[in-house]
JSON list of C-alpha atoms in Angstrom, two decimals:
[
{"chain": "A", "resi": 76, "resn": "MET", "atom": "CA", "xyz": [0.05, -0.05, 0.04]},
{"chain": "A", "resi": 77, "resn": "LEU", "atom": "CA", "xyz": [1.23, 3.45, -0.90]},
{"chain": "A", "resi": 78, "resn": "ASP", "atom": "CA", "xyz": [2.52, 5.39, 2.18]},
{"chain": "A", "resi": 79, "resn": "LEU", "atom": "CA", "xyz": [1.18, 8.94, 2.24]},
{"chain": "A", "resi": 80, "resn": "ALA", "atom": "CA", "xyz": [4.14, 10.23, 3.73]},
{"chain": "A", "resi": 81, "resn": "ASN", "atom": "CA", "xyz": [6.22, 9.87, 0.63]},
{"chain": "A", "resi": 82, "resn": "VAL", "atom": "CA", "xyz": [3.51, 11.31, -1.88]},
{"chain": "A", "resi": 83, "resn": "VAL", "atom": "CA", "xyz": [4.40, 15.04, -2.61]},
{"chain": "A", "resi": 84, "resn": "PRO", "atom": "CA", "xyz": [0.95, 16.52, -4.02]},
{"chain": "A", "resi": 85, "resn": "TRP", "atom": "CA", "xyz": [1.24, 19.02, -6.54]},
{"chain": "A", "resi": 86, "resn": "GLY", "atom": "CA", "xyz": [-1.72, 20.02, -9.03]},
{"chain": "A", "resi": 87, "resn": "ARG", "atom": "CA", "xyz": [-2.06, 21.65, -12.00]},
{"chain": "A", "resi": 88, "resn": "SER", "atom": "CA", "xyz": [-5.41, 23.37, -13.93]},
{"chain": "A", "resi": 89, "resn": "LEU", "atom": "CA", "xyz": [-7.48, 22.62, -16.79]},
{"chain": "A", "resi": 90, "resn": "LYS", "atom": "CA", "xyz": [-5.52, 25.70, -18.57]},
{"chain": "A", "resi": 91, "resn": "GLU", "atom": "CA", "xyz": [-2.15, 23.80, -17.89]},
{"chain": "A", "resi": 92, "resn": "TYR", "atom": "CA", "xyz": [-3.70, 20.54, -19.39]},
{"chain": "A", "resi": 93, "resn": "GLN", "atom": "CA", "xyz": [-4.77, 22.10, -22.50]},
{"chain": "A", "resi": 94, "resn": "ALA", "atom": "CA", "xyz": [-1.44, 23.72, -23.09]},
{"chain": "A", "resi": 95, "resn": "MET", "atom": "CA", "xyz": [0.90, 20.56, -21.93]},
{"chain": "A", "resi": 96, "resn": "PHE", "atom": "CA", "xyz": [-1.11, 18.31, -24.29]},
{"chain": "A", "resi": 97, "resn": "GLU", "atom": "CA", "xyz": [-2.25, 20.84, -26.95]},
{"chain": "A", "resi": 98, "resn": "LEU", "atom": "CA", "xyz": [-5.68, 19.86, -26.23]},
{"chain": "A", "resi": 99, "resn": "SER", "atom": "CA", "xyz": [-8.12, 20.89, -28.87]},
{"chain": "A", "resi": 100, "resn": "ASN", "atom": "CA", "xyz": [-11.91, 21.46, -28.33]},
{"chain": "A", "resi": 101, "resn": "ASP", "atom": "CA", "xyz": [-12.28, 18.36, -30.49]},
{"chain": "A", "resi": 102, "resn": "ASP", "atom": "CA", "xyz": [-10.05, 16.47, -28.13]},
{"chain": "A", "resi": 103, "resn": "LEU", "atom": "CA", "xyz": [-12.01, 17.69, -24.90]},
{"chain": "A", "resi": 104, "resn": "ASN", "atom": "CA", "xyz": [-15.10, 16.37, -26.57]},
{"chain": "A", "resi": 105, "resn": "LYS", "atom": "CA", "xyz": [-13.16, 12.59, -26.30]},
{"chain": "A", "resi": 106, "resn": "LYS", "atom": "CA", "xyz": [-13.29, 10.06, -23.81]},
{"chain": "A", "resi": 107, "resn": "ILE", "atom": "CA", "xyz": [-10.49, 11.01, -21.60]},
{"chain": "A", "resi": 108, "resn": "LEU", "atom": "CA", "xyz": [-7.99, 9.29, -18.94]},
{"chain": "A", "resi": 109, "resn": "GLY", "atom": "CA", "xyz": [-5.82, 11.45, -16.86]},
{"chain": "A", "resi": 110, "resn": "CYS", "atom": "CA", "xyz": [-3.18, 9.12, -15.49]},
{"chain": "A", "resi": 111, "resn": "GLY", "atom": "CA", "xyz": [-1.26, 10.12, -12.49]},
{"chain": "A", "resi": 112, "resn": "ASP", "atom": "CA", "xyz": [-3.22, 13.47, -12.09]},
{"chain": "A", "resi": 113, "resn": "GLY", "atom": "CA", "xyz": [-3.02, 13.60, -8.24]},
{"chain": "A", "resi": 114, "resn": "PRO", "atom": "CA", "xyz": [-4.40, 16.35, -6.97]},
{"chain": "A", "resi": 115, "resn": "ALA", "atom": "CA", "xyz": [-5.02, 18.23, -10.16]},
{"chain": "A", "resi": 116, "resn": "SER", "atom": "CA", "xyz": [-8.12, 20.52, -11.00]},
{"chain": "A", "resi": 117, "resn": "PHE", "atom": "CA", "xyz": [-8.22, 19.10, -14.63]},
{"chain": "A", "resi": 118, "resn": "ASN", "atom": "CA", "xyz": [-10.97, 16.62, -13.99]},
{"chain": "A", "resi": 119, "resn": "ALA", "atom": "CA", "xyz": [-13.20, 19.05, -11.81]},
{"chain": "A", "resi": 120, "resn": "GLU", "atom": "CA", "xyz": [-12.96, 21.77, -14.47]},
{"chain": "A", "resi": 121, "resn": "ALA", "atom": "CA", "xyz": [-13.31, 19.50, -17.39]},
{"chain": "A", "resi": 122, "resn": "THR", "atom": "CA", "xyz": [-16.31, 17.85, -16.17]},
{"chain": "A", "resi": 123, "resn": "GLU", "atom": "CA", "xyz": [-17.90, 21.37, -15.34]},
{"chain": "A", "resi": 124, "resn": "VAL", "atom": "CA", "xyz": [-17.91, 22.14, -19.09]},
{"chain": "A", "resi": 125, "resn": "GLY", "atom": "CA", "xyz": [-19.42, 18.83, -19.76]},
{"chain": "A", "resi": 126, "resn": "CYS", "atom": "CA", "xyz": [-15.94, 16.42, -20.71]},
{"chain": "A", "resi": 127, "resn": "GLN", "atom": "CA", "xyz": [-15.90, 12.89, -20.11]},
{"chain": "A", "resi": 128, "resn": "VAL", "atom": "CA", "xyz": [-12.49, 12.63, -17.82]},
{"chain": "A", "resi": 129, "resn": "ILE", "atom": "CA", "xyz": [-11.84, 9.67, -15.72]},
{"chain": "A", "resi": 130, "resn": "SER", "atom": "CA", "xyz": [-8.55, 10.37, -13.23]},
{"chain": "A", "resi": 131, "resn": "CYS", "atom": "CA", "xyz": [-6.48, 7.63, -11.85]},
{"chain": "A", "resi": 132, "resn": "ASP", "atom": "CA", "xyz": [-3.73, 7.61, -9.24]},
{"chain": "A", "resi": 133, "resn": "PRO", "atom": "CA", "xyz": [-2.70, 5.85, -6.25]},
{"chain": "A", "resi": 134, "resn": "VAL", "atom": "CA", "xyz": [-3.26, 8.99, -3.76]},
{"chain": "A", "resi": 135, "resn": "TYR", "atom": "CA", "xyz": [-7.20, 8.36, -4.52]},
{"chain": "A", "resi": 136, "resn": "GLN", "atom": "CA", "xyz": [-7.14, 5.40, -1.81]},
{"chain": "A", "resi": 137, "resn": "PHE", "atom": "CA", "xyz": [-6.65, 8.36, 0.77]},
{"chain": "A", "resi": 138, "resn": "LYS", "atom": "CA", "xyz": [-9.75, 10.15, 2.31]},
{"chain": "A", "resi": 139, "resn": "VAL", "atom": "CA", "xyz": [-10.13, 13.80, 1.32]},
{"chain": "A", "resi": 140, "resn": "ASP", "atom": "CA", "xyz": [-9.02, 15.02, 4.44]},
{"chain": "A", "resi": 141, "resn": "GLU", "atom": "CA", "xyz": [-5.95, 13.05, 4.56]},
{"chain": "A", "resi": 142, "resn": "VAL", "atom": "CA", "xyz": [-4.97, 14.41, 1.27]},
{"chain": "A", "resi": 143, "resn": "ARG", "atom": "CA", "xyz": [-5.50, 18.04, 2.46]},
{"chain": "A", "resi": 144, "resn": "HIS", "atom": "CA", "xyz": [-3.11, 17.59, 5.57]},
{"chain": "A", "resi": 145, "resn": "ARG", "atom": "CA", "xyz": [-0.50, 16.25, 3.25]},
{"chain": "A", "resi": 146, "resn": "ILE", "atom": "CA", "xyz": [-0.84, 18.99, 1.19]},
{"chain": "A", "resi": 147, "resn": "GLY", "atom": "CA", "xyz": [-0.14, 21.52, 4.16]},
{"chain": "A", "resi": 148, "resn": "GLU", "atom": "CA", "xyz": [2.48, 19.59, 5.35]},
{"chain": "A", "resi": 149, "resn": "VAL", "atom": "CA", "xyz": [4.53, 19.51, 2.09]},
{"chain": "A", "resi": 150, "resn": "TYR", "atom": "CA", "xyz": [3.53, 23.00, 0.62]},
{"chain": "A", "resi": 151, "resn": "PRO", "atom": "CA", "xyz": [6.21, 24.82, 2.44]},
{"chain": "A", "resi": 152, "resn": "GLU", "atom": "CA", "xyz": [9.06, 22.46, 1.58]},
{"chain": "A", "resi": 153, "resn": "ILE", "atom": "CA", "xyz": [8.16, 22.31, -2.28]},
{"chain": "A", "resi": 154, "resn": "MET", "atom": "CA", "xyz": [8.09, 26.26, -2.31]},
{"chain": "A", "resi": 155, "resn": "ALA", "atom": "CA", "xyz": [11.56, 26.29, -0.80]},
{"chain": "A", "resi": 156, "resn": "LYS", "atom": "CA", "xyz": [12.67, 23.91, -3.37]},
{"chain": "A", "resi": 157, "resn": "MET", "atom": "CA", "xyz": [11.26, 25.95, -6.00]},
{"chain": "A", "resi": 158, "resn": "GLN", "atom": "CA", "xyz": [12.66, 29.21, -4.75]},
{"chain": "A", "resi": 159, "resn": "GLN", "atom": "CA", "xyz": [16.32, 27.40, -4.61]},
{"chain": "A", "resi": 160, "resn": "ALA", "atom": "CA", "xyz": [15.64, 26.05, -8.08]},
{"chain": "A", "resi": 161, "resn": "ALA", "atom": "CA", "xyz": [14.27, 28.92, -9.89]},
{"chain": "A", "resi": 162, "resn": "ASP", "atom": "CA", "xyz": [16.85, 29.68, -12.42]},
{"chain": "A", "resi": 163, "resn": "SER", "atom": "CA", "xyz": [15.99, 25.45, -13.95]},
{"chain": "A", "resi": 164, "resn": "TYR", "atom": "CA", "xyz": [12.21, 27.48, -14.74]},
{"chain": "A", "resi": 165, "resn": "VAL", "atom": "CA", "xyz": [10.93, 30.04, -17.37]},
{"chain": "A", "resi": 166, "resn": "TRP", "atom": "CA", "xyz": [9.02, 32.36, -15.56]},
{"chain": "A", "resi": 167, "resn": "ASP", "atom": "CA", "xyz": [6.53, 33.77, -18.03]},
{"chain": "A", "resi": 168, "resn": "SER", "atom": "CA", "xyz": [3.38, 31.98, -17.04]},
{"chain": "A", "resi": 169, "resn": "PHE", "atom": "CA", "xyz": [3.85, 32.54, -13.37]},
{"chain": "A", "resi": 170, "resn": "ASN", "atom": "CA", "xyz": [5.46, 35.62, -12.66]},
{"chain": "A", "resi": 171, "resn": "SER", "atom": "CA", "xyz": [7.13, 34.68, -9.37]},
{"chain": "A", "resi": 172, "resn": "VAL", "atom": "CA", "xyz": [7.43, 31.48, -7.21]},
{"chain": "A", "resi": 173, "resn": "GLU", "atom": "CA", "xyz": [4.60, 33.06, -5.03]},
{"chain": "A", "resi": 174, "resn": "HIS", "atom": "CA", "xyz": [2.48, 33.26, -8.01]},
{"chain": "A", "resi": 175, "resn": "LEU", "atom": "CA", "xyz": [2.95, 29.81, -8.88]},
{"chain": "A", "resi": 176, "resn": "GLY", "atom": "CA", "xyz": [2.39, 28.71, -5.39]},
{"chain": "A", "resi": 177, "resn": "GLU", "atom": "CA", "xyz": [-1.13, 30.39, -5.27]},
{"chain": "A", "resi": 178, "resn": "VAL", "atom": "CA", "xyz": [-2.28, 28.72, -8.66]},
{"chain": "A", "resi": 179, "resn": "ARG", "atom": "CA", "xyz": [-0.97, 25.36, -7.52]},
{"chain": "A", "resi": 180, "resn": "MET", "atom": "CA", "xyz": [-3.06, 25.81, -4.22]},
{"chain": "A", "resi": 181, "resn": "GLU", "atom": "CA", "xyz": [-5.93, 27.27, -6.20]},
{"chain": "A", "resi": 182, "resn": "ALA", "atom": "CA", "xyz": [-6.10, 23.97, -8.41]},
{"chain": "A", "resi": 183, "resn": "MET", "atom": "CA", "xyz": [-5.34, 21.51, -5.38]},
{"chain": "A", "resi": 184, "resn": "SER", "atom": "CA", "xyz": [-8.40, 23.17, -3.49]},
{"chain": "A", "resi": 185, "resn": "ARG", "atom": "CA", "xyz": [-10.67, 22.79, -6.32]},
{"chain": "A", "resi": 186, "resn": "PHE", "atom": "CA", "xyz": [-9.44, 19.23, -6.50]},
{"chain": "A", "resi": 187, "resn": "LEU", "atom": "CA", "xyz": [-10.34, 18.82, -2.54]},
{"chain": "A", "resi": 188, "resn": "SER", "atom": "CA", "xyz": [-13.84, 20.33, -3.04]},
{"chain": "A", "resi": 189, "resn": "ASP", "atom": "CA", "xyz": [-14.75, 17.63, -5.74]},
{"chain": "A", "resi": 190, "resn": "PHE", "atom": "CA", "xyz": [-13.02, 14.53, -4.95]},
{"chain": "A", "resi": 191, "resn": "ASP", "atom": "CA", "xyz": [-15.71, 13.20, -2.75]},
{"chain": "A", "resi": 192, "resn": "ALA", "atom": "CA", "xyz": [-18.38, 13.36, -5.12]},
{"chain": "A", "resi": 193, "resn": "GLY", "atom": "CA", "xyz": [-16.14, 12.73, -8.12]},
{"chain": "A", "resi": 194, "resn": "TYR", "atom": "CA", "xyz": [-15.09, 9.69, -6.53]},
{"chain": "A", "resi": 195, "resn": "GLN", "atom": "CA", "xyz": [-18.91, 8.05, -6.08]},
{"chain": "A", "resi": 196, "resn": "GLN", "atom": "CA", "xyz": [-19.31, 9.04, -9.62]},
{"chain": "A", "resi": 197, "resn": "GLY", "atom": "CA", "xyz": [-16.09, 7.13, -10.49]},
{"chain": "A", "resi": 198, "resn": "ARG", "atom": "CA", "xyz": [-14.39, 10.17, -11.95]},
{"chain": "A", "resi": 199, "resn": "TYR", "atom": "CA", "xyz": [-11.59, 9.29, -9.50]},
{"chain": "A", "resi": 200, "resn": "VAL", "atom": "CA", "xyz": [-10.15, 5.75, -9.30]},
{"chain": "A", "resi": 201, "resn": "SER", "atom": "CA", "xyz": [-7.09, 4.34, -7.30]},
{"chain": "A", "resi": 202, "resn": "ALA", "atom": "CA", "xyz": [-4.95, 2.87, -9.91]},
{"chain": "A", "resi": 203, "resn": "SER", "atom": "CA", "xyz": [-1.56, 3.10, -10.56]},
{"chain": "A", "resi": 204, "resn": "LEU", "atom": "CA", "xyz": [0.86, 2.26, -13.72]},
{"chain": "A", "resi": 205, "resn": "PRO", "atom": "CA", "xyz": [1.92, -0.46, -14.97]},
{"chain": "A", "resi": 206, "resn": "MET", "atom": "CA", "xyz": [-1.20, -2.26, -14.40]},
{"chain": "A", "resi": 207, "resn": "LEU", "atom": "CA", "xyz": [-4.79, -0.31, -14.87]},
{"chain": "A", "resi": 208, "resn": "PRO", "atom": "CA", "xyz": [-8.27, -1.38, -14.04]},
{"chain": "A", "resi": 209, "resn": "PHE", "atom": "CA", "xyz": [-9.81, -0.41, -17.52]},
{"chain": "A", "resi": 210, "resn": "SER", "atom": "CA", "xyz": [-10.88, -2.67, -20.50]},
{"chain": "A", "resi": 211, "resn": "ASP", "atom": "CA", "xyz": [-9.04, -2.52, -23.72]},
{"chain": "A", "resi": 212, "resn": "SER", "atom": "CA", "xyz": [-9.74, 0.91, -25.81]},
{"chain": "A", "resi": 213, "resn": "LYS", "atom": "CA", "xyz": [-11.98, 2.29, -23.21]},
{"chain": "A", "resi": 214, "resn": "PHE", "atom": "CA", "xyz": [-10.52, 5.74, -23.64]},
{"chain": "A", "resi": 215, "resn": "ASP", "atom": "CA", "xyz": [-9.96, 7.97, -26.79]},
{"chain": "A", "resi": 216, "resn": "LEU", "atom": "CA", "xyz": [-7.26, 9.78, -25.25]},
{"chain": "A", "resi": 217, "resn": "ALA", "atom": "CA", "xyz": [-4.78, 9.20, -22.23]},
{"chain": "A", "resi": 218, "resn": "LEU", "atom": "CA", "xyz": [-2.61, 11.96, -20.77]},
{"chain": "A", "resi": 219, "resn": "CYS", "atom": "CA", "xyz": [0.24, 11.30, -18.47]},
{"chain": "A", "resi": 220, "resn": "SER", "atom": "CA", "xyz": [1.80, 14.34, -16.55]},
{"chain": "A", "resi": 221, "resn": "HIS", "atom": "CA", "xyz": [4.97, 14.66, -15.02]},
{"chain": "A", "resi": 222, "resn": "PHE", "atom": "CA", "xyz": [5.42, 11.02, -14.31]},
{"chain": "A", "resi": 223, "resn": "LEU", "atom": "CA", "xyz": [7.08, 9.03, -17.18]},
{"chain": "A", "resi": 224, "resn": "PHE", "atom": "CA", "xyz": [10.29, 10.15, -18.36]},
{"chain": "A", "resi": 225, "resn": "LEU", "atom": "CA", "xyz": [10.34, 13.04, -15.72]},
{"chain": "A", "resi": 226, "resn": "TYR", "atom": "CA", "xyz": [11.49, 10.40, -12.95]},
{"chain": "A", "resi": 227, "resn": "SER", "atom": "CA", "xyz": [13.70, 8.69, -15.29]},
{"chain": "A", "resi": 228, "resn": "ASP", "atom": "CA", "xyz": [16.20, 7.95, -12.49]},
{"chain": "A", "resi": 229, "resn": "HIS", "atom": "CA", "xyz": [13.43, 6.49, -10.22]},
{"chain": "A", "resi": 230, "resn": "LEU", "atom": "CA", "xyz": [11.85, 4.24, -12.93]},
{"chain": "A", "resi": 231, "resn": "ASP", "atom": "CA", "xyz": [13.98, 2.05, -15.64]},
{"chain": "A", "resi": 232, "resn": "ARG", "atom": "CA", "xyz": [13.54, 1.27, -19.22]},
{"chain": "A", "resi": 233, "resn": "ALA", "atom": "CA", "xyz": [11.18, -1.66, -18.72]},
{"chain": "A", "resi": 234, "resn": "ALA", "atom": "CA", "xyz": [8.75, 0.00, -16.17]},
{"chain": "A", "resi": 235, "resn": "HIS", "atom": "CA", "xyz": [8.81, 2.88, -18.65]},
{"chain": "A", "resi": 236, "resn": "LEU", "atom": "CA", "xyz": [7.86, 0.67, -21.73]},
{"chain": "A", "resi": 237, "resn": "ALA", "atom": "CA", "xyz": [5.55, -1.34, -19.54]},
{"chain": "A", "resi": 238, "resn": "SER", "atom": "CA", "xyz": [3.48, 1.98, -18.56]},
{"chain": "A", "resi": 239, "resn": "MET", "atom": "CA", "xyz": [3.54, 3.15, -22.33]},
{"chain": "A", "resi": 240, "resn": "ARG", "atom": "CA", "xyz": [2.08, -0.23, -23.39]},
{"chain": "A", "resi": 241, "resn": "GLU", "atom": "CA", "xyz": [-0.62, -0.54, -20.85]},
{"chain": "A", "resi": 242, "resn": "LEU", "atom": "CA", "xyz": [-1.69, 3.43, -21.60]},
{"chain": "A", "resi": 243, "resn": "CYS", "atom": "CA", "xyz": [-1.73, 2.22, -25.13]},
{"chain": "A", "resi": 244, "resn": "ARG", "atom": "CA", "xyz": [-4.05, -0.88, -24.19]},
{"chain": "A", "resi": 245, "resn": "VAL", "atom": "CA", "xyz": [-6.58, 1.33, -22.82]},
{"chain": "A", "resi": 246, "resn": "ALA", "atom": "CA", "xyz": [-6.61, 4.36, -25.04]},
{"chain": "A", "resi": 247, "resn": "SER", "atom": "CA", "xyz": [-6.19, 4.94, -28.80]},
{"chain": "A", "resi": 248, "resn": "GLU", "atom": "CA", "xyz": [-4.05, 7.84, -28.43]},
{"chain": "A", "resi": 249, "resn": "VAL", "atom": "CA", "xyz": [-1.70, 8.60, -25.65]},
{"chain": "A", "resi": 250, "resn": "ARG", "atom": "CA", "xyz": [0.14, 11.92, -24.83]},
{"chain": "A", "resi": 251, "resn": "VAL", "atom": "CA", "xyz": [3.02, 12.04, -22.23]},
{"chain": "A", "resi": 252, "resn": "PHE", "atom": "CA", "xyz": [4.62, 15.37, -21.15]},
{"chain": "A", "resi": 253, "resn": "PRO", "atom": "CA", "xyz": [7.33, 16.12, -20.45]},
{"chain": "A", "resi": 254, "resn": "VAL", "atom": "CA", "xyz": [9.81, 13.85, -22.11]},
{"chain": "A", "resi": 255, "resn": "VAL", "atom": "CA", "xyz": [12.94, 15.42, -20.13]},
{"chain": "A", "resi": 256, "resn": "SER", "atom": "CA", "xyz": [13.65, 14.11, -16.57]},
{"chain": "A", "resi": 257, "resn": "LEU", "atom": "CA", "xyz": [14.11, 16.51, -13.68]},
{"chain": "A", "resi": 258, "resn": "ASP", "atom": "CA", "xyz": [17.63, 17.97, -14.94]},
{"chain": "A", "resi": 259, "resn": "GLY", "atom": "CA", "xyz": [15.97, 18.99, -17.93]},
{"chain": "A", "resi": 260, "resn": "LYS", "atom": "CA", "xyz": [17.78, 16.69, -20.26]},
{"chain": "A", "resi": 261, "resn": "THR", "atom": "CA", "xyz": [15.80, 14.23, -22.67]},
{"chain": "A", "resi": 262, "resn": "SER", "atom": "CA", "xyz": [15.00, 11.24, -20.65]},
{"chain": "A", "resi": 263, "resn": "LYS", "atom": "CA", "xyz": [17.53, 8.54, -21.36]},
{"chain": "A", "resi": 264, "resn": "HIS", "atom": "CA", "xyz": [14.49, 6.07, -21.78]},
{"chain": "A", "resi": 265, "resn": "LEU", "atom": "CA", "xyz": [13.07, 7.96, -24.17]},
{"chain": "A", "resi": 266, "resn": "ASP", "atom": "CA", "xyz": [14.58, 6.61, -27.62]},
{"chain": "A", "resi": 267, "resn": "SER", "atom": "CA", "xyz": [14.48, 2.98, -26.52]},
{"chain": "A", "resi": 268, "resn": "VAL", "atom": "CA", "xyz": [10.91, 3.39, -25.54]},
{"chain": "A", "resi": 269, "resn": "MET", "atom": "CA", "xyz": [9.89, 4.67, -28.68]},
{"chain": "A", "resi": 270, "resn": "ALA", "atom": "CA", "xyz": [11.59, 2.14, -30.45]},
{"chain": "A", "resi": 271, "resn": "GLY", "atom": "CA", "xyz": [9.99, -0.44, -28.56]},
{"chain": "A", "resi": 272, "resn": "LEU", "atom": "CA", "xyz": [6.67, 1.01, -29.06]},
{"chain": "A", "resi": 273, "resn": "SER", "atom": "CA", "xyz": [7.27, 1.02, -33.11]},
{"chain": "A", "resi": 274, "resn": "ALA", "atom": "CA", "xyz": [8.18, -2.48, -32.94]},
{"chain": "A", "resi": 275, "resn": "ASP", "atom": "CA", "xyz": [4.68, -3.19, -31.54]},
{"chain": "A", "resi": 276, "resn": "ARG", "atom": "CA", "xyz": [3.37, -1.09, -34.62]},
{"chain": "A", "resi": 277, "resn": "ILE", "atom": "CA", "xyz": [2.55, 1.67, -32.24]},
{"chain": "A", "resi": 278, "resn": "ALA", "atom": "CA", "xyz": [2.88, 5.13, -34.07]},
{"chain": "A", "resi": 279, "resn": "VAL", "atom": "CA", "xyz": [5.24, 7.31, -32.10]},
{"chain": "A", "resi": 280, "resn": "SER", "atom": "CA", "xyz": [6.00, 10.62, -32.73]},
{"chain": "A", "resi": 281, "resn": "LEU", "atom": "CA", "xyz": [7.57, 13.92, -30.40]},
{"chain": "A", "resi": 282, "resn": "GLN", "atom": "CA", "xyz": [5.22, 16.98, -31.02]},
{"chain": "A", "resi": 283, "resn": "PRO", "atom": "CA", "xyz": [5.85, 20.69, -29.59]},
{"chain": "A", "resi": 284, "resn": "VAL", "atom": "CA", "xyz": [3.52, 22.24, -27.03]},
{"chain": "A", "resi": 285, "resn": "SER", "atom": "CA", "xyz": [2.93, 25.68, -26.02]},
{"chain": "A", "resi": 286, "resn": "TYR", "atom": "CA", "xyz": [3.39, 25.11, -22.64]},
{"chain": "A", "resi": 287, "resn": "ARG", "atom": "CA", "xyz": [6.57, 26.46, -21.16]},
{"chain": "A", "resi": 288, "resn": "PHE", "atom": "CA", "xyz": [7.78, 26.13, -17.59]},
{"chain": "A", "resi": 289, "resn": "GLN", "atom": "CA", "xyz": [10.51, 23.55, -16.65]},
{"chain": "A", "resi": 290, "resn": "LYS", "atom": "CA", "xyz": [13.66, 24.72, -18.95]},
{"chain": "A", "resi": 291, "resn": "GLY", "atom": "CA", "xyz": [13.91, 21.97, -21.81]},
{"chain": "A", "resi": 292, "resn": "ALA", "atom": "CA", "xyz": [10.21, 20.76, -21.55]},
{"chain": "A", "resi": 293, "resn": "THR", "atom": "CA", "xyz": [9.19, 21.79, -24.94]},
{"chain": "A", "resi": 294, "resn": "GLU", "atom": "CA", "xyz": [7.58, 18.65, -26.48]},
{"chain": "A", "resi": 295, "resn": "MET", "atom": "CA", "xyz": [5.22, 15.61, -25.82]},
{"chain": "A", "resi": 296, "resn": "LEU", "atom": "CA", "xyz": [5.26, 11.88, -26.65]},
{"chain": "A", "resi": 297, "resn": "VAL", "atom": "CA", "xyz": [2.08, 10.84, -28.84]},
{"chain": "A", "resi": 298, "resn": "ALA", "atom": "CA", "xyz": [1.32, 7.56, -29.15]},
{"chain": "A", "resi": 299, "resn": "LYS", "atom": "CA", "xyz": [-1.03, 6.13, -31.35]},
{"chain": "A", "resi": 300, "resn": "SER", "atom": "CA", "xyz": [-2.41, 2.63, -31.69]},
{"chain": "A", "resi": 301, "resn": "ALA", "atom": "CA", "xyz": [-3.01, 0.98, -35.30]}
]
């Protein structure tokens, strides 16, 4: 079982998802899986405007008050680290570390307000890669933000490939952002994972995105099942 003490909650908004994954209005009309969404407000905001979104993350096994408490615990630590690493980021969308913190807290607050109802409705599912509790081709589009490739030193190539194959099993198109690791350099697993998916007859490509925050993170991986 996941230990909540090891979780570092950090949530992003619908606006950020649209930029990270170049989501068009047509995309938002598809059946979407958000994999590893954590306390993002993406699901809450998208559902409000009529989108069909299911989010999965192992953190959803905890009660809303537990997640809220954990956010309060780690927020000062995250902000201190962001201040120290400020030169690693592009400060266009956010004009300061404090502004970033306000946006993140707003997104996480929106998630917390939506979680209980969304969980009852089946919009939040406790699950994690590389095994998802969904049927083949259940989704038109799967999105994975700030997990695969970013943590290349924590997850090996086999785990990345297995996770990508699983995402391709449950969705006809998969988009992953970013494809750089924590140091801002292209993930050491990217080329071999793309080769492995190509061998499975899955069409893979790198596509530019408009989102700018972590330096070097300018592209997403797109995988489309035949």
